[in-house]
Amino acid sequence: MVIKKLTPKEFEEWLDNIFKGDPAESRAFCERTMNPNYLRFQAGGGRTDFETAVEKVTHFRTICKKWVAPVIFLVQEENKIAAQLKVEMIIGDGPEKKMELMFMGTRDDQGRFENVWELSADFEEAAQ
């Protein structure tokens, strides 16, 4: 089965919906877009399985005050996808953060994310 490629806008919308939306609908969102065997690894440590993803999506949707993450770069080959994003976010009462996010993942035959790897780093704009 050929997996439909995501446009940069569709990928951005998927990621946005992790942080924005009704917390009560988090499980339904995860079931629609993530494989039950979902596994996310974060560079430098951290592992998220499907149930933990549901908890995190609920948490983020509850406390996220700002999330802007335009896609800078997106490439896909068969079920593999890689993306680069610049993120501006405010979580809870924390300060606004600017980060660069590198994302790589695989999707199952239904187009749901299955294995994901992420690397994020604080982003500092060059002084002009």
mmCIF file of C-alpha atoms in Angstrom:
data_model
loop_
_atom_site.group_PDB
_atom_site.id
_atom_site.type_symbol
_atom_site.label_atom_id
_atom_site.label_comp_id
_atom_site.label_asym_id
_atom_site.label_seq_id
_atom_site.Cartn_x
_atom_site.Cartn_y
_atom_site.Cartn_z
ATOM 1 C CA MET A 1 0.000 0.000 0.000
ATOM 2 C CA VAL A 2 1.296 3.439 -0.932
ATOM 3 C CA ILE A 3 1.137 5.996 1.874
ATOM 4 C CA LYS A 4 -0.142 9.425 0.873
ATOM 5 C CA LYS A 5 2.625 11.978 1.197
ATOM 6 C CA LEU A 6 2.018 14.809 3.623
ATOM 7 C CA THR A 7 2.360 18.371 2.485
ATOM 8 C CA PRO A 8 4.385 20.668 4.759
ATOM 9 C CA LYS A 9 1.066 22.263 5.804
ATOM 10 C CA GLU A 10 -0.462 18.881 6.714
ATOM 11 C CA PHE A 11 2.591 17.942 8.770
ATOM 12 C CA GLU A 12 2.501 21.329 10.500
ATOM 13 C CA GLU A 13 -1.204 20.855 11.285
ATOM 14 C CA TRP A 14 -0.537 17.388 12.762
ATOM 15 C CA LEU A 15 2.178 18.755 15.033
ATOM 16 C CA ASP A 16 0.053 21.804 15.941
ATOM 17 C CA ASN A 17 -2.736 19.480 17.053
ATOM 18 C CA ILE A 18 -0.444 17.917 19.640
ATOM 19 C CA PHE A 19 -0.314 21.299 21.392
ATOM 20 C CA LYS A 20 -3.648 22.881 20.409
ATOM 21 C CA GLY A 21 -7.087 21.403 20.800
ATOM 22 C CA ASP A 22 -9.550 20.029 23.287
ATOM 23 C CA PRO A 23 -7.691 17.993 25.937
ATOM 24 C CA ALA A 24 -10.724 15.672 26.158
ATOM 25 C CA GLU A 25 -10.118 14.646 22.523
ATOM 26 C CA SER A 26 -6.435 13.769 22.985
ATOM 27 C CA ARG A 27 -6.906 9.996 22.919
ATOM 28 C CA ALA A 28 -9.036 10.133 19.755
ATOM 29 C CA PHE A 29 -6.411 12.343 18.074
ATOM 30 C CA CYS A 30 -3.612 9.940 19.042
ATOM 31 C CA GLU A 31 -5.575 6.895 17.894
ATOM 32 C CA ARG A 32 -6.205 8.553 14.509
ATOM 33 C CA THR A 33 -2.641 9.741 13.906
ATOM 34 C CA MET A 34 -0.348 7.419 15.892
ATOM 35 C CA ASN A 35 0.098 3.673 15.637
ATOM 36 C CA PRO A 36 -0.727 1.731 18.846
ATOM 37 C CA ASN A 37 2.964 0.688 18.837
ATOM 38 C CA TYR A 38 4.026 4.353 18.625
ATOM 39 C CA LEU A 39 7.473 4.993 20.015
ATOM 40 C CA ARG A 40 9.182 8.399 20.193
ATOM 41 C CA PHE A 41 12.824 8.864 21.084
ATOM 42 C CA GLN A 42 14.187 12.258 21.993
ATOM 43 C CA ALA A 43 17.869 12.898 21.367
ATOM 44 C CA GLY A 44 19.669 13.129 24.668
ATOM 45 C CA GLY A 45 17.214 10.815 26.401
ATOM 46 C CA GLY A 46 13.552 10.291 26.776
ATOM 47 C CA ARG A 47 11.200 7.733 25.314
ATOM 48 C CA THR A 48 7.465 8.060 24.777
ATOM 49 C CA ASP A 49 5.156 5.127 24.047
ATOM 50 C CA PHE A 50 1.534 5.425 22.883
ATOM 51 C CA GLU A 51 -0.051 5.742 26.350
ATOM 52 C CA THR A 52 2.527 8.310 27.424
ATOM 53 C CA ALA A 53 1.870 10.197 24.166
ATOM 54 C CA VAL A 54 -1.827 10.417 25.046
ATOM 55 C CA GLU A 55 -0.898 11.807 28.481
ATOM 56 C CA LYS A 56 1.548 14.328 26.961
ATOM 57 C CA VAL A 57 -0.915 15.519 24.311
ATOM 58 C CA THR A 58 -3.549 16.023 27.024
ATOM 59 C CA HIS A 59 -1.028 17.897 29.169
ATOM 60 C CA PHE A 60 0.216 20.119 26.327
ATOM 61 C CA ARG A 61 -3.307 20.918 25.163
ATOM 62 C CA THR A 62 -4.147 21.924 28.733
ATOM 63 C CA ILE A 63 -1.196 24.248 29.432
ATOM 64 C CA CYS A 64 0.102 25.447 26.047
ATOM 65 C CA LYS A 65 -0.392 29.196 25.682
ATOM 66 C CA LYS A 66 1.474 29.660 22.406
ATOM 67 C CA TRP A 67 2.600 27.251 19.713
ATOM 68 C CA VAL A 68 3.822 28.441 16.315
ATOM 69 C CA ALA A 69 5.925 25.952 14.359
ATOM 70 C CA PRO A 70 6.230 26.551 10.631
ATOM 71 C CA VAL A 71 7.877 23.829 8.575
ATOM 72 C CA ILE A 72 11.155 24.964 7.038
ATOM 73 C CA PHE A 73 12.067 21.715 5.326
ATOM 74 C CA LEU A 74 10.198 18.469 4.672
ATOM 75 C CA VAL A 75 11.300 15.374 2.759
ATOM 76 C CA GLN A 76 9.578 12.019 2.354
ATOM 77 C CA GLU A 77 10.532 8.679 0.897
ATOM 78 C CA GLU A 78 8.011 5.856 1.085
ATOM 79 C CA ASN A 79 7.009 5.632 4.772
ATOM 80 C CA LYS A 80 9.874 7.809 6.054
ATOM 81 C CA ILE A 81 9.549 11.518 6.732
ATOM 82 C CA ALA A 82 11.985 14.162 7.951
ATOM 83 C CA ALA A 83 11.212 17.756 8.834
ATOM 84 C CA GLN A 84 12.856 20.851 10.241
ATOM 85 C CA LEU A 85 10.783 23.458 12.084
ATOM 86 C CA LYS A 86 11.338 26.701 13.946
ATOM 87 C CA VAL A 87 9.197 26.782 17.057
ATOM 88 C CA GLU A 88 7.932 29.624 19.220
ATOM 89 C CA MET A 89 6.115 28.414 22.309
ATOM 90 C CA ILE A 90 4.904 29.279 25.769
ATOM 91 C CA ILE A 91 4.120 26.351 28.038
ATOM 92 C CA GLY A 92 2.364 27.084 31.321
ATOM 93 C CA ASP A 93 3.754 30.093 33.133
ATOM 94 C CA GLY A 94 7.185 29.735 31.553
ATOM 95 C CA PRO A 95 8.839 32.284 29.295
ATOM 96 C CA GLU A 96 8.518 32.214 25.534
ATOM 97 C CA LYS A 97 11.019 29.823 24.007
ATOM 98 C CA LYS A 98 12.335 29.686 20.480
ATOM 99 C CA MET A 99 13.660 26.349 19.325
ATOM 100 C CA GLU A 100 14.693 24.502 16.231
ATOM 101 C CA LEU A 101 13.138 21.051 15.938
ATOM 102 C CA MET A 102 14.458 18.232 13.773
ATOM 103 C CA PHE A 103 11.967 15.408 13.303
ATOM 104 C CA MET A 104 12.347 12.032 11.647
ATOM 105 C CA GLY A 105 9.718 9.336 11.651
ATOM 106 C CA THR A 106 8.141 6.372 9.963
ATOM 107 C CA ARG A 107 4.471 5.910 9.224
ATOM 108 C CA ASP A 108 2.489 2.677 9.130
ATOM 109 C CA ASP A 109 0.418 1.525 6.142
ATOM 110 C CA GLN A 110 -2.489 3.668 7.389
ATOM 111 C CA GLY A 111 -0.315 6.798 7.504
ATOM 112 C CA ARG A 112 -0.104 6.914 11.313
ATOM 113 C CA PHE A 113 3.220 7.787 12.915
ATOM 114 C CA GLU A 114 4.920 4.732 14.369
ATOM 115 C CA ASN A 115 8.581 5.427 15.148
ATOM 116 C CA VAL A 116 9.700 8.993 15.759
ATOM 117 C CA TRP A 117 13.035 10.586 16.610
ATOM 118 C CA GLU A 118 13.361 14.249 17.603
ATOM 119 C CA LEU A 119 16.160 16.655 18.345
ATOM 120 C CA SER A 120 15.439 20.151 19.618
ATOM 121 C CA ALA A 121 17.745 22.992 20.514
ATOM 122 C CA ASP A 122 17.210 26.550 21.680
ATOM 123 C CA PHE A 123 17.251 28.923 18.743
ATOM 124 C CA GLU A 124 19.010 32.235 18.922
ATOM 125 C CA GLU A 125 18.646 34.634 16.064
ATOM 126 C CA ALA A 126 21.870 36.127 14.787
ATOM 127 C CA ALA A 127 22.531 39.683 15.963
ATOM 128 C CA GLN A 128 22.121 42.209 13.180
#
